[in-house]
CSV table of C-alpha atoms and ligand atoms in Angstrom, one decimal:
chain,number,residue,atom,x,y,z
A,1,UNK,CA,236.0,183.0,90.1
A,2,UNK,CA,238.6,185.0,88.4
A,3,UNK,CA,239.0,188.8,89.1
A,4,UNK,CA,238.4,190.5,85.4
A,5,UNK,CA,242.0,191.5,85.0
A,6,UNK,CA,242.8,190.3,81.5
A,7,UNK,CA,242.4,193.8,79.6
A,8,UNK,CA,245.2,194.9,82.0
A,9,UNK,CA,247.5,192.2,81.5
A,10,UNK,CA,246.6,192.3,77.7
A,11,UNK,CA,247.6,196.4,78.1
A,12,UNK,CA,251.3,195.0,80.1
A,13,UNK,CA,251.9,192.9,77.1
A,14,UNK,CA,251.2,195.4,74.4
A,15,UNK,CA,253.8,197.4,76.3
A,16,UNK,CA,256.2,195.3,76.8
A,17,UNK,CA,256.2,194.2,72.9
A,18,UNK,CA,255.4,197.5,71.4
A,19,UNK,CA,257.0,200.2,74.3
A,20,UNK,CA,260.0,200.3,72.4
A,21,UNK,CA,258.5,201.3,68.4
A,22,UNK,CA,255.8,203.7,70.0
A,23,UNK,CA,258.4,205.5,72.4
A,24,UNK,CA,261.2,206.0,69.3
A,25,UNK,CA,258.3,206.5,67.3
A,26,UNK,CA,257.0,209.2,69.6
A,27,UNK,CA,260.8,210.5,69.9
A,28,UNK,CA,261.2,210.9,66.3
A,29,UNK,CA,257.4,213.2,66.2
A,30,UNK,CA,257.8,215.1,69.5
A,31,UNK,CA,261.6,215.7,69.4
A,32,UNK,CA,261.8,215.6,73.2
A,33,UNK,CA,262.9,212.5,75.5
A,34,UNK,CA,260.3,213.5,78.5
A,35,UNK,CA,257.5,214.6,76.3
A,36,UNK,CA,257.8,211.0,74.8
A,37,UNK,CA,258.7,208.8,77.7
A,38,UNK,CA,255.2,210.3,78.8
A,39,UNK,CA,253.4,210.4,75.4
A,40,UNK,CA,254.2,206.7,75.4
A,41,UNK,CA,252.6,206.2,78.9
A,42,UNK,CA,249.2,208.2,77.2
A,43,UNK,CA,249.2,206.0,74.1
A,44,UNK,CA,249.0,202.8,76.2
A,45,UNK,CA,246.4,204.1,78.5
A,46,UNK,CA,244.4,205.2,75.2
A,47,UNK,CA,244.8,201.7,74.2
A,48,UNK,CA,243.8,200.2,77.7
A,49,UNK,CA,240.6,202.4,77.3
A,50,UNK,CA,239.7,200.6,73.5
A,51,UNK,CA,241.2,197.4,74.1
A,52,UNK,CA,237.8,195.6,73.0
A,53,UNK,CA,238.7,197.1,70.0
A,54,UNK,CA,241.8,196.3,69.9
A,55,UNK,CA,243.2,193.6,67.0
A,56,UNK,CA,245.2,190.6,66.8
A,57,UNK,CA,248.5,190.9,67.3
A,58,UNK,CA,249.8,190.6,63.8
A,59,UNK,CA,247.8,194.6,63.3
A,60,UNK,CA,248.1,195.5,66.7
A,61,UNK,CA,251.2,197.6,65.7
A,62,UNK,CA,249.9,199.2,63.0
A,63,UNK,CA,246.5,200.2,65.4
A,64,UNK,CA,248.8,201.5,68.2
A,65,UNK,CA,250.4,203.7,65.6
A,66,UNK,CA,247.6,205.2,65.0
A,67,UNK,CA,246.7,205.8,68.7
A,68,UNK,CA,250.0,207.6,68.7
A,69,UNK,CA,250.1,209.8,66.0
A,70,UNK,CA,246.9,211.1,67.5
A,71,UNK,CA,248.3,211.9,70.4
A,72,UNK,CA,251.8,213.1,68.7
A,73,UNK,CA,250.1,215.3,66.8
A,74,UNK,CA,247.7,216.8,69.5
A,75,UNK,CA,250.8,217.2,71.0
A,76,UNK,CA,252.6,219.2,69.2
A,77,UNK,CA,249.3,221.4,68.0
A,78,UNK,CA,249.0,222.1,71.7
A,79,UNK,CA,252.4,223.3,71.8
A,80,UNK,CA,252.5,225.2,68.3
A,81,UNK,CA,249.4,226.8,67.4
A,82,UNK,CA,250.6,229.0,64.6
A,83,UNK,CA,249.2,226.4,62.0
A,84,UNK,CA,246.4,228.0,60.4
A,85,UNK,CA,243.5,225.8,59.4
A,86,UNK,CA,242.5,225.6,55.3
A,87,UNK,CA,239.2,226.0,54.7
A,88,UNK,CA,237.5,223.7,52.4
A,89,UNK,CA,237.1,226.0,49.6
A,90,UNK,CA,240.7,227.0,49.5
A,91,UNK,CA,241.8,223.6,48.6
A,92,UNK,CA,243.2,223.2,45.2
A,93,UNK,CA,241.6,220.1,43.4
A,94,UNK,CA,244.1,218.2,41.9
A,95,UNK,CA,243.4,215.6,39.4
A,96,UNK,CA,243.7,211.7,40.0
A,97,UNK,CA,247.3,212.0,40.2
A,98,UNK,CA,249.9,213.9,41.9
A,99,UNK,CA,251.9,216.0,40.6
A,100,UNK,CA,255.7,214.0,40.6
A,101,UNK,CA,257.2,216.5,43.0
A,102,UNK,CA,254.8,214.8,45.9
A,103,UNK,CA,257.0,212.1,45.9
A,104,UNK,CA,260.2,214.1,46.1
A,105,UNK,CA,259.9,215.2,49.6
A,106,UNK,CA,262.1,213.2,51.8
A,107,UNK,CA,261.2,211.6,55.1
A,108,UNK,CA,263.2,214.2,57.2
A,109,UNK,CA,262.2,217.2,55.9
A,110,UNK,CA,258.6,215.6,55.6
A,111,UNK,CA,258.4,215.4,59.2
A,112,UNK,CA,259.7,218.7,59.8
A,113,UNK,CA,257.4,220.1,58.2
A,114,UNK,CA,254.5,218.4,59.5
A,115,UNK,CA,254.5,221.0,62.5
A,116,UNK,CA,253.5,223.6,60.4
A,117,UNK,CA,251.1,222.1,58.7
A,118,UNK,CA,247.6,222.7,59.0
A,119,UNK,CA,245.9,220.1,61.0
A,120,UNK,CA,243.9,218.4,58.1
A,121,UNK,CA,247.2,217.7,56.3
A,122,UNK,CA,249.0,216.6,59.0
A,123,UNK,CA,248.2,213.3,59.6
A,124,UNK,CA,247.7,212.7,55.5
A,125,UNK,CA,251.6,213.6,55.5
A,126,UNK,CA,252.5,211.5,58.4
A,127,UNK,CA,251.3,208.5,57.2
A,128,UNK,CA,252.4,208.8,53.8
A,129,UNK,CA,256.3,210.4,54.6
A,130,UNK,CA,256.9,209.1,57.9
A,131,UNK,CA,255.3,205.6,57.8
A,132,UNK,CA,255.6,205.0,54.3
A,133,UNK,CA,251.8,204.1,53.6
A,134,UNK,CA,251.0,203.8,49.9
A,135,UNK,CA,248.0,206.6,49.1
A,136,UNK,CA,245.3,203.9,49.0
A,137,UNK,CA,246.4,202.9,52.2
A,138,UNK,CA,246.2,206.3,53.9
A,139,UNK,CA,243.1,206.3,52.1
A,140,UNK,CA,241.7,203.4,53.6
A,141,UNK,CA,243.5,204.3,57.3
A,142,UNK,CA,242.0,207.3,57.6
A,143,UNK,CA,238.8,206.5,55.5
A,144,UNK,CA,239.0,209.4,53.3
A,145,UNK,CA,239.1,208.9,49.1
A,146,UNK,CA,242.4,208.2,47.2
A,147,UNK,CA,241.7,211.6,45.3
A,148,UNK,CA,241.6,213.4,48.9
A,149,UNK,CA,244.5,211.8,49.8
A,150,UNK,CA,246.1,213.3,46.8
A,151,UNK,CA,244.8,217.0,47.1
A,152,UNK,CA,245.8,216.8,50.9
A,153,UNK,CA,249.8,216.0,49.7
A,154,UNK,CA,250.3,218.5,47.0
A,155,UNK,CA,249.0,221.0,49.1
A,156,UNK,CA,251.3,219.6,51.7
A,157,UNK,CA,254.1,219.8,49.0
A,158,UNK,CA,252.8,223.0,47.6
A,159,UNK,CA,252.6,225.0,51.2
A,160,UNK,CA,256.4,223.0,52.0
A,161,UNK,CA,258.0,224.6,49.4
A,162,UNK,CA,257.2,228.1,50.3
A,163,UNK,CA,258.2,227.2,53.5
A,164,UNK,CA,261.6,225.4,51.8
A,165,UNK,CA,261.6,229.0,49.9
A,166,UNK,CA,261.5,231.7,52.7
A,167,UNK,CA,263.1,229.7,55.2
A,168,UNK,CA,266.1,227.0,53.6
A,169,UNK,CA,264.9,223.6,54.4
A,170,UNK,CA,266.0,224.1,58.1
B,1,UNK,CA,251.4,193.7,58.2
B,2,UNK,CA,249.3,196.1,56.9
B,3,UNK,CA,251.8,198.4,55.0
B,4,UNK,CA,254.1,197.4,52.0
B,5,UNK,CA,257.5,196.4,53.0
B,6,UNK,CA,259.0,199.2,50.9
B,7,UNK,CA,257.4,201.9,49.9
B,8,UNK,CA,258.9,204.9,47.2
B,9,UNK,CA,261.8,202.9,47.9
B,10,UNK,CA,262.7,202.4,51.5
B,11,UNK,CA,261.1,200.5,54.1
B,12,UNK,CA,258.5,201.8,55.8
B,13,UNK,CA,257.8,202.4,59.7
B,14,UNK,CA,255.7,199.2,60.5
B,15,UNK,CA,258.7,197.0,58.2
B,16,UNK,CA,261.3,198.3,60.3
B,17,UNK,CA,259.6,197.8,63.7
B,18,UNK,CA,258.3,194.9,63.0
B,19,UNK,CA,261.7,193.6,61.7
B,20,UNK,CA,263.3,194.5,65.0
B,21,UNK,CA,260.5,192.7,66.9
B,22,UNK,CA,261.5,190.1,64.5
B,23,UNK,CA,257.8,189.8,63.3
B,24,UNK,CA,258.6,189.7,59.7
B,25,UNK,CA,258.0,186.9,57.6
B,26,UNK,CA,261.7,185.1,56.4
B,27,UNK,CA,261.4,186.4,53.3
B,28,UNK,CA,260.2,189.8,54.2
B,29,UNK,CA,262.9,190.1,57.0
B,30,UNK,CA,265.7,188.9,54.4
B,31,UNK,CA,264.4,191.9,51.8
B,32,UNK,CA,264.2,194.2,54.3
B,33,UNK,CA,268.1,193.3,55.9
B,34,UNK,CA,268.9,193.4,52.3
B,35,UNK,CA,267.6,197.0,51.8
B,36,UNK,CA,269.4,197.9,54.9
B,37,UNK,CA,272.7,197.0,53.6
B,38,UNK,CA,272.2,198.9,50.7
B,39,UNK,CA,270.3,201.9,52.3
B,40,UNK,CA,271.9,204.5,54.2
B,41,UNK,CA,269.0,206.9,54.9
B,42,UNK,CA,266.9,203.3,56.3
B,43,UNK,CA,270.0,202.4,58.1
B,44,UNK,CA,270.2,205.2,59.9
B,45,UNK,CA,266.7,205.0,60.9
B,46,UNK,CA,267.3,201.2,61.9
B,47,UNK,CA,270.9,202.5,64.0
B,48,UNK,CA,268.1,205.1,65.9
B,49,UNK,CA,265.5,202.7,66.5
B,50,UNK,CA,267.8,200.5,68.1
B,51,UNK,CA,269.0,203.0,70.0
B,52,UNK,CA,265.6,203.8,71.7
B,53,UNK,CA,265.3,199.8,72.1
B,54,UNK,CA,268.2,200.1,74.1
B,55,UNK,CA,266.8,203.3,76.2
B,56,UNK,CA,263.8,202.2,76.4
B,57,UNK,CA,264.3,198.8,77.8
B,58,UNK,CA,266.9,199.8,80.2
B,59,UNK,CA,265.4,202.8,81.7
B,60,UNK,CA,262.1,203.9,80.6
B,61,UNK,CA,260.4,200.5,80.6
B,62,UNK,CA,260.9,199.6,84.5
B,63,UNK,CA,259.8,203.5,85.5
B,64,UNK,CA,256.8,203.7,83.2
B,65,UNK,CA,255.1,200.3,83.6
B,66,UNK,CA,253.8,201.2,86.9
B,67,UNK,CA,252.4,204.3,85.8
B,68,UNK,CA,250.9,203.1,82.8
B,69,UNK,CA,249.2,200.0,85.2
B,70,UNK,CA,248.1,202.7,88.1
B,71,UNK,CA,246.6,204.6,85.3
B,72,UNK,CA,244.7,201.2,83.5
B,73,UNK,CA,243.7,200.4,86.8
B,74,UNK,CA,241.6,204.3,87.6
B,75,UNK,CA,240.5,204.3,84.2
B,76,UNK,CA,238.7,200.7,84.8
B,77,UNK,CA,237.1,203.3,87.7
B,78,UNK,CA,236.3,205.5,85.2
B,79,UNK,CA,235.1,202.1,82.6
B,80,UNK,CA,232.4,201.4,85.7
B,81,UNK,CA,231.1,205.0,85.8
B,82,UNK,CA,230.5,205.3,82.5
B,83,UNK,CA,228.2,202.3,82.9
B,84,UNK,CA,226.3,204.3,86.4
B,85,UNK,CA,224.6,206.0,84.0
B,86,UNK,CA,223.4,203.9,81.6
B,87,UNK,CA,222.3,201.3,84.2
B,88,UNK,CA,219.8,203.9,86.0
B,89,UNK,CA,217.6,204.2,82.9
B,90,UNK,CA,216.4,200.4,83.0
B,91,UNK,CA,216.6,200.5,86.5
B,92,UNK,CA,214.4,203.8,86.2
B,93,UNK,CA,211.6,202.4,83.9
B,94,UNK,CA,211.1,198.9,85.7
B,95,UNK,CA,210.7,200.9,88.8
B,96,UNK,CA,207.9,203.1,87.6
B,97,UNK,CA,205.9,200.7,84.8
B,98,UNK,CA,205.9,197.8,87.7
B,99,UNK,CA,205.8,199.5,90.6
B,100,UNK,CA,208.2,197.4,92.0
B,101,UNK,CA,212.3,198.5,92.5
B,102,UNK,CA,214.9,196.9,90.8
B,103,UNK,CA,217.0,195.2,93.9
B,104,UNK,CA,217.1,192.5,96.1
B,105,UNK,CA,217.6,190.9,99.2
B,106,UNK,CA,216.6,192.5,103.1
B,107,UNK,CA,218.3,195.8,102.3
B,108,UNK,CA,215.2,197.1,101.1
B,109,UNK,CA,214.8,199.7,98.7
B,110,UNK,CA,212.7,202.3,98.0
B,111,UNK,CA,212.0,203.8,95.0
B,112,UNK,CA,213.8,206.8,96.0
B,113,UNK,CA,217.4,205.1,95.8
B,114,UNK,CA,216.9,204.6,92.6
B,115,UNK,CA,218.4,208.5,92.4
B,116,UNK,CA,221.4,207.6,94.1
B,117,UNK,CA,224.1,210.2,93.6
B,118,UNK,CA,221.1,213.0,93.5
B,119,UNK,CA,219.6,212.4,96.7
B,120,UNK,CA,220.9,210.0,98.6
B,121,UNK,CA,219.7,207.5,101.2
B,122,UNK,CA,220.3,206.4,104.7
B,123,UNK,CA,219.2,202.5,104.0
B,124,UNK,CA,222.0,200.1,103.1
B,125,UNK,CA,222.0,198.6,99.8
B,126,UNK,CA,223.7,196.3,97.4
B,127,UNK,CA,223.0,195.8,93.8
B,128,UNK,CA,224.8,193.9,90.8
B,129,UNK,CA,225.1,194.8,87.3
B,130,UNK,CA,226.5,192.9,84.8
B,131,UNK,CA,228.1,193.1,81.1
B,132,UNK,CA,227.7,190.3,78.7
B,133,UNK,CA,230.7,190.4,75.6
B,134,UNK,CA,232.6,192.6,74.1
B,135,UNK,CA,230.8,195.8,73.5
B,136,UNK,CA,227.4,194.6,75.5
B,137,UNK,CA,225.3,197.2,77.5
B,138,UNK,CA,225.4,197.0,81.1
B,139,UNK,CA,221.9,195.4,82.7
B,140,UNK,CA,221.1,194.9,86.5
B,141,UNK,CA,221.2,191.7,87.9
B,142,UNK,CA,217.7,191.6,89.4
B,143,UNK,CA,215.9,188.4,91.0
B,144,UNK,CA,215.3,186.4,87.8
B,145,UNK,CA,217.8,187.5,85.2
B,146,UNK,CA,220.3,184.6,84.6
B,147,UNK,CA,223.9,185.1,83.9
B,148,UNK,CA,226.1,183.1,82.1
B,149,UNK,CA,230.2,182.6,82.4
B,150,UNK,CA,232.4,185.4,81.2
B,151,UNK,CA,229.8,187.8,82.1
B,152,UNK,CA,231.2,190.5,84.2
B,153,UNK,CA,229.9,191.8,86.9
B,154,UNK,CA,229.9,195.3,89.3
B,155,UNK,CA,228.4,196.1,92.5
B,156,UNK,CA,226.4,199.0,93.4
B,157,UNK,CA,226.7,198.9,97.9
B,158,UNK,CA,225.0,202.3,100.1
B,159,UNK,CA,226.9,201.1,103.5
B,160,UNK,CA,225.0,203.7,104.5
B,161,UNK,CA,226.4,203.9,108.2
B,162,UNK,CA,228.5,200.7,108.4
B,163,UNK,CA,232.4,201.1,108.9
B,164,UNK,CA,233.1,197.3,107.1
B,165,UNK,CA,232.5,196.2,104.0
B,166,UNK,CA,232.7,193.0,102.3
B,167,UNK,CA,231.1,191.3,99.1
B,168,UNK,CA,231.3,187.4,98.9
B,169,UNK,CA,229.8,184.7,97.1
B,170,UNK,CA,228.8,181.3,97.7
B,171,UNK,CA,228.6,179.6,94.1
B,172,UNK,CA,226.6,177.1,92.7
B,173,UNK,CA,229.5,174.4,93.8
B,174,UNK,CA,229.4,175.7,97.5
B,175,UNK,CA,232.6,177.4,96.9
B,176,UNK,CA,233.3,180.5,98.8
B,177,UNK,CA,234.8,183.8,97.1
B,178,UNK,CA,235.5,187.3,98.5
B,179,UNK,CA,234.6,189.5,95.8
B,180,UNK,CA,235.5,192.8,97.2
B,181,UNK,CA,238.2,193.4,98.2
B,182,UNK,CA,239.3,190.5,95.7
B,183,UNK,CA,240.3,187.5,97.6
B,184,UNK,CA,240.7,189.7,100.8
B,185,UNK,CA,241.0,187.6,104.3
B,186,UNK,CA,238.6,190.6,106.0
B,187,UNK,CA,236.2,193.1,105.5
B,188,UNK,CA,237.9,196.7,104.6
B,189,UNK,CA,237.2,200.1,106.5
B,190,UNK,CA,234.6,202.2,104.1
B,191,UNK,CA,233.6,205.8,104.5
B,192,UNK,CA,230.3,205.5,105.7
B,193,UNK,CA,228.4,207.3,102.8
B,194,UNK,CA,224.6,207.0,102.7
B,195,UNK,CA,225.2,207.0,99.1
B,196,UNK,CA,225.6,204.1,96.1
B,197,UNK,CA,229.1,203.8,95.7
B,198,UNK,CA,230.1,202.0,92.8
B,199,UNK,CA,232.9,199.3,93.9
B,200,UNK,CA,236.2,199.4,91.8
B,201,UNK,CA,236.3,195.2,91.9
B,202,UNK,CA,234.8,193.8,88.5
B,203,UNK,CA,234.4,190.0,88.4
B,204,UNK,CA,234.7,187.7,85.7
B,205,UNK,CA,232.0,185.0,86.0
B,206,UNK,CA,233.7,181.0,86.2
B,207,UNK,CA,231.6,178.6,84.1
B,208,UNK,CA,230.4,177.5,87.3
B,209,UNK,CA,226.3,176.6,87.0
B,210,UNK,CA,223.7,177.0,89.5
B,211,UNK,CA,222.6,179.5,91.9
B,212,UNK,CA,225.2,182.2,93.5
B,213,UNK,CA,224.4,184.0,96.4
B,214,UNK,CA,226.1,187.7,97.0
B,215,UNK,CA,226.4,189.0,99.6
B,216,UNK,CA,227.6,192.6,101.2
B,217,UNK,CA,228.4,192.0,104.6
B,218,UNK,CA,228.3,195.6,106.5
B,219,UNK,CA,229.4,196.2,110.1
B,220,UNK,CA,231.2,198.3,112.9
B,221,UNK,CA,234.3,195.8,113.3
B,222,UNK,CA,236.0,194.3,110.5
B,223,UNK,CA,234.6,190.6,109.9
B,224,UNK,CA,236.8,187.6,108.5
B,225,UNK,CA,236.4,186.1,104.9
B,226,UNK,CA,236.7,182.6,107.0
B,227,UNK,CA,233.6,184.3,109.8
B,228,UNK,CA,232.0,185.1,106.5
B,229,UNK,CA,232.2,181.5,104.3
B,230,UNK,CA,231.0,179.8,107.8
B,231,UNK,CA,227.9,182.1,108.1
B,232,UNK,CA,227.3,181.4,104.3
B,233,UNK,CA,227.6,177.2,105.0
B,234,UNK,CA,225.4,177.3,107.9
B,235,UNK,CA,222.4,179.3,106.3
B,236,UNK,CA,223.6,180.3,102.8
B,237,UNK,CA,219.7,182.0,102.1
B,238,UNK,CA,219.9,184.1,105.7
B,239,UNK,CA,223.5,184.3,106.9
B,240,UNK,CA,224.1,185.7,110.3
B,241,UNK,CA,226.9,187.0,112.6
B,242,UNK,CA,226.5,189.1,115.6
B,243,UNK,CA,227.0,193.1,114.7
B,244,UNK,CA,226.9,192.1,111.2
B,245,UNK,CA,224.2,193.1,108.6
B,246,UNK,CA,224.2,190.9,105.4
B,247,UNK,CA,222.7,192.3,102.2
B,248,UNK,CA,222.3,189.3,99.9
B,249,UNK,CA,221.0,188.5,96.1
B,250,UNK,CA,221.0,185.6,94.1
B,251,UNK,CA,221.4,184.7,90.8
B,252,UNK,CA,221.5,181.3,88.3
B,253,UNK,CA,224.1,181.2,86.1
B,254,UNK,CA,223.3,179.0,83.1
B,255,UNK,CA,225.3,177.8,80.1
B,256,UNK,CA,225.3,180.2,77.2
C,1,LIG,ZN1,265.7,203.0,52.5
């Protein structure tokens, strides 16, 4: 008889391997050393909890980013909640291209901005700046169309530049 | 990996962890060392991330680990009382279509416990649930279900006024196991609640075949896993020790 323990130690060895890319990971998004050495603690008990779910190792990465840009970006909505929310109707339809200036927004200022954003975009922006997803891949991450993926950037890029505007890319 | 290695022309997040888990491919970790000669803006992110390795492994690891295994351990709590609920519906319509109440052994039941948690009851009780794979439902394990290894399975115990509680098995083999506490030498003070309490231990099933016994063994003073195993050998159906009240169940386990 065995006591059911493996989830657990499966849940130790995800930490040990991953810790270190979800804590700088959650550095980089929360911008605070306590807020991540704990947001890393949450991700891996968020993983614990789907663990049946959880894939092989050669995508477990990629799945336990995702737990933590959840949580990052719960995170810092909790903490800022001057992002106003878009409503459908008020999105711009783009056609089935962006416009080029979506792919001139660096990483940096990308993920600056991402705190301002409206929750929708967020996580559209994260995956495409930060992690460097192709569109169909944040497409098929987040399970939304390719053309959505597009309308959610340029309004990204279109709502970051009057933010560039008023404020200096600060 | 599931993104590209670069993407709009530097490497993306998963590339760059991955290469300093050194998960990458040879030839994807060559292009991506390559890139980082040549890249300042990636470099930079690689000089960071190695940074937080550093951190991370020398002082957040060794603090957080514990936490993050305390936590794992009360939300495997928290697992089994999600399951409460779901296992009082079937427990709920066997009672009432057949008259008859889903448990088992001499710590008889009435009808009534079946609303443990909402009512209560003063009669000691034990009952097993189990889980078959990944995302299987939770079903009692009533006189006549068979189990099979891998299954997991929970106990349900009202010690009702008892001060000591253990759960053992005797296995199809013969071979002795203290369930709860896991591989404990003696029984362990409980609260004496007059209600279901649902036991934190879950139990992997061995591939083991044949008919377990479990058993919850209740009493005043605290009771010895060897006291226990010797009652079990000498009358494995009807165990007895002085001041000791044994709640038992059996079940076959069979191959899959
Ligand atoms: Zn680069």
């Amino acid at each position: 008889m065995e006591l059911g323990v493996h989830s657990n130690e499966r849940v130790s060895t995800l930490y040990r391997k991953f810790g270190t890319a979800i804590y700088s990971r959650c550095r980089r998004l929360l911008k605070d050393d306590a807020l991540a050495e704990d947001a890393t603690q949450e991700v891996f008990v968020r993983v614990h909890k789907h663990i049946e779910s959880a894939p092989d190792d050669a995508t477990a990465l990629a799945w336990i980013y995702r737990i933590s840009t959840n949580y990052c970006l719960n995170q810092i909505r909790d903490r800022s909640r001057q992002a106003e929310p878009t409503a459908p109707d008020e999105m711009p339809e783009h056609g089935d291209n962006a416009s080029p200036e979506v792919d001139l927004l660096d990483r940096g200022t990308a993920m600056k901005l991402i705190r301002r954003a409206p929750e929708k975009l967020q996580e559209v922006a994260l995956l495409y700046y930060v992690d460097g997803l192709e569109q169909e891949q944040v497409a098929s991450t987040l399970g939304i169309s390719r053309r959505t993926v597009i309308n959610r950037l340029q309004e990204f890029v279109d709502r970051s530049k009057k933010f560039v505007n008023r404020e200096g890319a600060s | 990996m599931n993104a590209s290695l670069l993407s709009r022309g530097h490497l993306s997040s998963e590339a760059i962890d991955l290469l300093l888990l050194a998960a990458l491919s040879p030839p994807e970790a060559n292009e991506a060392k390559q890139h980082l000669d040549g890249c300042d803006e990636c470099r930079g992110r690689w000089t960071e991330l190695n940074a937080d390795k550093q951190r991370f492994e020398q002082f957040v690891f060794a603090r957080t680990l514990p936490k993050v295994e305390a936590r794992v351990a009360e939300s495997r709590a928290g697992f089994f009382e999600r399951f409460k609920l779901r296992i009082l519906i079937p427990v709920l319509s066997v009672a009432a279509a057949a008259g008859v109440v889903a448990s088992m052994g001499p710590g008889t039941q009435t009808e009534d416990d079946v609303y443990v948690g909402i009512k209560g009851s003063a009669d000691a009780s034990l009952e097993v649930f189990a889980v078959r794979g990944a995302g299987g439902g939770v079903f009692p394990v009533t006189p006549g279900v068979t189990l099979q290894p891998k299954d997991r399975i929970g106990f349900m115990v009202n010690p009702a006024v008892a001060k000591y509680l253990m759960v053992a098995s005797r296995d199809g083999a013969g071979v002795f196991s203290v369930y709860h506490p896991f591989g404990a030498q003696q029984s362990q003070p409980v609260a004496p609640a007059k209600v279901k309490v649902e036991l934190p231990t879950k139990v992997e099933l061995d591939a083991t075949l044949g008919a377990e016994r479990v058993v919850a063994v209740l009493s005043d003073e605290p009771v010895t896993a060897q006291q226990v195993e010797a009652a079990l050998e000498a009358d494995p159906a009807n165990p007895k020790l002085p001041g000791v009240r044994f709640i038992s169940t059996e079940f076959i386990k069979v191959a899959p």
